[in-house]
Amino acid sequence: MKKKYFSIICTVCFLLLVMTLSVGCKTALKDIYIVDTNKIQTTYFTSDQSFKLNGAEIMLVYSDGTTKNTGLELSMISAFDNTAGTHTATVTYEGKTTTFHYTVNAVAVERIELINSPKTNYYTSSTNYELSSAQVRAFYNDGATRYVNLELGMISAFDNTVGTHTATVTYEGKTTTFSYTVNAVAVER
């Protein structure tokens, strides 16, 4: 009976020793790679505030040759720099690093259009445009749309000679036009 217990105790000790050694022999992380860089958005605008990862993953490569993929998270990446230019981001996981490049473009107006155009009928006695609720709608390259009140400084000079005229509106280097008519003042008899 003592031999039987001794045999069981030895077997249990052997199993505990094997488990302890296998846990203690954990393979070390050797390197990391970005699995599919195409998933990471690499073009941004100065109005953007963070990376868009779109489900990108990193591959963990261990010293024994095994690999494992894990999701790339914002907390693993160096700070987002939204100044215009080309930048390098560093991904860090358990002390190992890899990088990717991204470009930040300045936000710029692509085109403009008039909303609530200025008054279009005037008399020769008029000296300037009547703008009241006229606005410029600016369309930006980052997808944003902004509305700006139309100001006299944005419009070409007013022509108060009789006839139809075209005025040019300029905002941030982009132009649009509108037409207006100047009529003669009727003389009363």
PDB file of N, CA and C in Angstrom, residues 79-121:
ATOM      1  N   ALA A  79       1.720  59.615 -30.665  1.00  0.00           N
ATOM      2  CA  ALA A  79       0.736  60.690 -30.819  1.00  0.00           C
ATOM      3  C   ALA A  79       0.524  61.066 -32.281  1.00  0.00           C
ATOM      4  N   PHE A  80      -0.722  61.376 -32.617  1.00  0.00           N
ATOM      5  CA  PHE A  80      -1.100  61.812 -33.962  1.00  0.00           C
ATOM      6  C   PHE A  80      -0.661  63.255 -34.142  1.00  0.00           C
ATOM      7  N   ASP A  81       0.053  63.535 -35.217  1.00  0.00           N
ATOM      8  CA  ASP A  81       0.514  64.890 -35.526  1.00  0.00           C
ATOM      9  C   ASP A  81      -0.316  65.401 -36.697  1.00  0.00           C
ATOM     10  N   ASN A  82      -1.182  66.388 -36.448  1.00  0.00           N
ATOM     11  CA  ASN A  82      -2.057  66.856 -37.529  1.00  0.00           C
ATOM     12  C   ASN A  82      -1.547  68.121 -38.213  1.00  0.00           C
ATOM     13  N   THR A  83      -0.238  68.352 -38.140  1.00  0.00           N
ATOM     14  CA  THR A  83       0.326  69.452 -38.929  1.00  0.00           C
ATOM     15  C   THR A  83       0.579  68.932 -40.346  1.00  0.00           C
ATOM     16  N   ALA A  84       0.434  69.819 -41.320  1.00  0.00           N
ATOM     17  CA  ALA A  84       0.603  69.406 -42.716  1.00  0.00           C
ATOM     18  C   ALA A  84       2.005  68.851 -42.953  1.00  0.00           C
ATOM     19  N   GLY A  85       2.081  67.742 -43.680  1.00  0.00           N
ATOM     20  CA  GLY A  85       3.363  67.136 -44.013  1.00  0.00           C
ATOM     21  C   GLY A  85       3.312  65.626 -43.912  1.00  0.00           C
ATOM     22  N   THR A  86       4.470  64.986 -44.088  1.00  0.00           N
ATOM     23  CA  THR A  86       4.591  63.532 -43.972  1.00  0.00           C
ATOM     24  C   THR A  86       5.159  63.203 -42.605  1.00  0.00           C
ATOM     25  N   HIS A  87       4.568  62.217 -41.947  1.00  0.00           N
ATOM     26  CA  HIS A  87       4.961  61.867 -40.578  1.00  0.00           C
ATOM     27  C   HIS A  87       5.178  60.358 -40.459  1.00  0.00           C
ATOM     28  N   THR A  88       5.886  59.958 -39.416  1.00  0.00           N
ATOM     29  CA  THR A  88       6.094  58.552 -39.091  1.00  0.00           C
ATOM     30  C   THR A  88       5.456  58.287 -37.739  1.00  0.00           C
ATOM     31  N   ALA A  89       4.616  57.244 -37.690  1.00  0.00           N
ATOM     32  CA  ALA A  89       3.996  56.838 -36.425  1.00  0.00           C
ATOM     33  C   ALA A  89       4.710  55.582 -35.936  1.00  0.00           C
ATOM     34  N   THR A  90       4.906  55.494 -34.638  1.00  0.00           N
ATOM     35  CA  THR A  90       5.558  54.332 -34.039  1.00  0.00           C
ATOM     36  C   THR A  90       4.532  53.506 -33.272  1.00  0.00           C
ATOM     37  N   VAL A  91       4.487  52.209 -33.582  1.00  0.00           N
ATOM     38  CA  VAL A  91       3.615  51.259 -32.886  1.00  0.00           C
ATOM     39  C   VAL A  91       4.485  50.511 -31.889  1.00  0.00           C
ATOM     40  N   THR A  92       4.047  50.475 -30.622  1.00  0.00           N
ATOM     41  CA  THR A  92       4.812  49.788 -29.578  1.00  0.00           C
ATOM     42  C   THR A  92       3.936  48.747 -28.906  1.00  0.00           C
ATOM     43  N   TYR A  93       4.481  47.521 -28.771  1.00  0.00           N
ATOM     44  CA  TYR A  93       3.780  46.434 -28.089  1.00  0.00           C
ATOM     45  C   TYR A  93       4.816  45.665 -27.287  1.00  0.00           C
ATOM     46  N   GLU A  94       4.655  45.618 -25.989  1.00  0.00           N
ATOM     47  CA  GLU A  94       5.568  44.930 -25.072  1.00  0.00           C
ATOM     48  C   GLU A  94       7.039  45.237 -25.375  1.00  0.00           C
ATOM     49  N   GLY A  95       7.319  46.519 -25.596  1.00  0.00           N
ATOM     50  CA  GLY A  95       8.688  46.960 -25.798  1.00  0.00           C
ATOM     51  C   GLY A  95       9.213  46.824 -27.219  1.00  0.00           C
ATOM     52  N   LYS A  96       8.479  46.196 -28.102  1.00  0.00           N
ATOM     53  CA  LYS A  96       8.899  46.046 -29.495  1.00  0.00           C
ATOM     54  C   LYS A  96       8.183  47.109 -30.323  1.00  0.00           C
ATOM     55  N   THR A  97       8.853  47.592 -31.378  1.00  0.00           N
ATOM     56  CA  THR A  97       8.267  48.676 -32.175  1.00  0.00           C
ATOM     57  C   THR A  97       8.307  48.378 -33.663  1.00  0.00           C
ATOM     58  N   THR A  98       7.392  49.013 -34.371  1.00  0.00           N
ATOM     59  CA  THR A  98       7.378  49.061 -35.821  1.00  0.00           C
ATOM     60  C   THR A  98       6.805  50.423 -36.195  1.00  0.00           C
ATOM     61  N   THR A  99       6.919  50.807 -37.439  1.00  0.00           N
ATOM     62  CA  THR A  99       6.457  52.139 -37.838  1.00  0.00           C
ATOM     63  C   THR A  99       5.606  52.074 -39.098  1.00  0.00           C
ATOM     64  N   PHE A 100       4.865  53.143 -39.328  1.00  0.00           N
ATOM     65  CA  PHE A 100       4.191  53.357 -40.605  1.00  0.00           C
ATOM     66  C   PHE A 100       4.188  54.857 -40.873  1.00  0.00           C
ATOM     67  N   HIS A 101       4.040  55.217 -42.140  1.00  0.00           N
ATOM     68  CA  HIS A 101       4.072  56.621 -42.550  1.00  0.00           C
ATOM     69  C   HIS A 101       2.658  57.080 -42.898  1.00  0.00           C
ATOM     70  N   TYR A 102       2.395  58.364 -42.660  1.00  0.00           N
ATOM     71  CA  TYR A 102       1.115  58.950 -43.028  1.00  0.00           C
ATOM     72  C   TYR A 102       1.327  60.401 -43.435  1.00  0.00           C
ATOM     73  N   THR A 103       0.391  60.910 -44.214  1.00  0.00           N
ATOM     74  CA  THR A 103       0.470  62.264 -44.738  1.00  0.00           C
ATOM     75  C   THR A 103      -0.708  63.071 -44.238  1.00  0.00           C
ATOM     76  N   VAL A 104      -0.455  64.302 -43.845  1.00  0.00           N
ATOM     77  CA  VAL A 104      -1.509  65.213 -43.417  1.00  0.00           C
ATOM     78  C   VAL A 104      -1.538  66.375 -44.410  1.00  0.00           C
ATOM     79  N   ASN A 105      -2.697  66.588 -45.014  1.00  0.00           N
ATOM     80  CA  ASN A 105      -2.883  67.671 -45.978  1.00  0.00           C
ATOM     81  C   ASN A 105      -3.577  68.850 -45.308  1.00  0.00           C
ATOM     82  N   ALA A 106      -3.198  70.048 -45.723  1.00  0.00           N
ATOM     83  CA  ALA A 106      -3.858  71.247 -45.207  1.00  0.00           C
ATOM     84  C   ALA A 106      -5.300  71.273 -45.704  1.00  0.00           C
ATOM     85  N   VAL A 107      -6.187  71.739 -44.860  1.00  0.00           N
ATOM     86  CA  VAL A 107      -7.585  71.895 -45.256  1.00  0.00           C
ATOM     87  C   VAL A 107      -7.671  73.131 -46.143  1.00  0.00           C
ATOM     88  N   ALA A 108      -8.336  72.965 -47.285  1.00  0.00           N
ATOM     89  CA  ALA A 108      -8.435  74.075 -48.229  1.00  0.00           C
ATOM     90  C   ALA A 108      -9.810  74.074 -48.893  1.00  0.00           C
ATOM     91  N   VAL A 109     -10.221  75.247 -49.336  1.00  0.00           N
ATOM     92  CA  VAL A 109     -11.490  75.377 -50.051  1.00  0.00           C
ATOM     93  C   VAL A 109     -11.313  74.805 -51.456  1.00  0.00           C
ATOM     94  N   GLU A 110     -12.250  73.950 -51.859  1.00  0.00           N
ATOM     95  CA  GLU A 110     -12.221  73.406 -53.221  1.00  0.00           C
ATOM     96  C   GLU A 110     -13.069  74.239 -54.173  1.00  0.00           C
ATOM     97  N   ARG A 111     -14.217  74.709 -53.669  1.00  0.00           N
ATOM     98  CA  ARG A 111     -15.102  75.533 -54.500  1.00  0.00           C
ATOM     99  C   ARG A 111     -16.054  76.308 -53.590  1.00  0.00           C
ATOM    100  N   ILE A 112     -16.658  77.359 -54.166  1.00  0.00           N
ATOM    101  CA  ILE A 112     -17.637  78.152 -53.421  1.00  0.00           C
ATOM    102  C   ILE A 112     -18.884  78.352 -54.273  1.00  0.00           C
ATOM    103  N   GLU A 113     -19.976  78.675 -53.598  1.00  0.00           N
ATOM    104  CA  GLU A 113     -21.206  79.059 -54.295  1.00  0.00           C
ATOM    105  C   GLU A 113     -21.937  80.078 -53.433  1.00  0.00           C
ATOM    106  N   LEU A 114     -22.782  80.873 -54.077  1.00  0.00           N
ATOM    107  CA  LEU A 114     -23.548  81.887 -53.344  1.00  0.00           C
ATOM    108  C   LEU A 114     -24.851  81.303 -52.836  1.00  0.00           C
ATOM    109  N   ILE A 115     -25.201  81.697 -51.646  1.00  0.00           N
ATOM    110  CA  ILE A 115     -26.493  81.348 -51.041  1.00  0.00           C
ATOM    111  C   ILE A 115     -27.179  82.681 -50.782  1.00  0.00           C
ATOM    112  N   ASN A 116     -28.441  82.810 -51.134  1.00  0.00           N
ATOM    113  CA  ASN A 116     -29.146  84.091 -50.979  1.00  0.00           C
ATOM    114  C   ASN A 116     -28.328  85.212 -51.614  1.00  0.00           C
ATOM    115  N   SER A 117     -28.195  85.170 -52.904  1.00  0.00           N
ATOM    116  CA  SER A 117     -27.385  86.156 -53.636  1.00  0.00           C
ATOM    117  C   SER A 117     -27.768  87.582 -53.267  1.00  0.00           C
ATOM    118  N   PRO A 118     -26.830  88.501 -53.472  1.00  0.00           N
ATOM    119  CA  PRO A 118     -27.154  89.909 -53.237  1.00  0.00           C
ATOM    120  C   PRO A 118     -28.284  90.355 -54.168  1.00  0.00           C
ATOM    121  N   LYS A 119     -28.864  91.480 -53.837  1.00  0.00           N
ATOM    122  CA  LYS A 119     -29.898  92.081 -54.678  1.00  0.00           C
ATOM    123  C   LYS A 119     -29.364  92.184 -56.106  1.00  0.00           C
ATOM    124  N   THR A 120     -30.224  91.954 -57.107  1.00  0.00           N
ATOM    125  CA  THR A 120     -29.744  91.936 -58.491  1.00  0.00           C
ATOM    126  C   THR A 120     -30.281  93.089 -59.344  1.00  0.00           C
ATOM    127  N   ASN A 121     -31.146  93.942 -58.810  1.00  0.00           N
ATOM    128  CA  ASN A 121     -31.652  95.094 -59.571  1.00  0.00           C
ATOM    129  C   ASN A 121     -31.302  96.376 -58.837  1.00  0.00           C
TER     130      ASN A 121
END
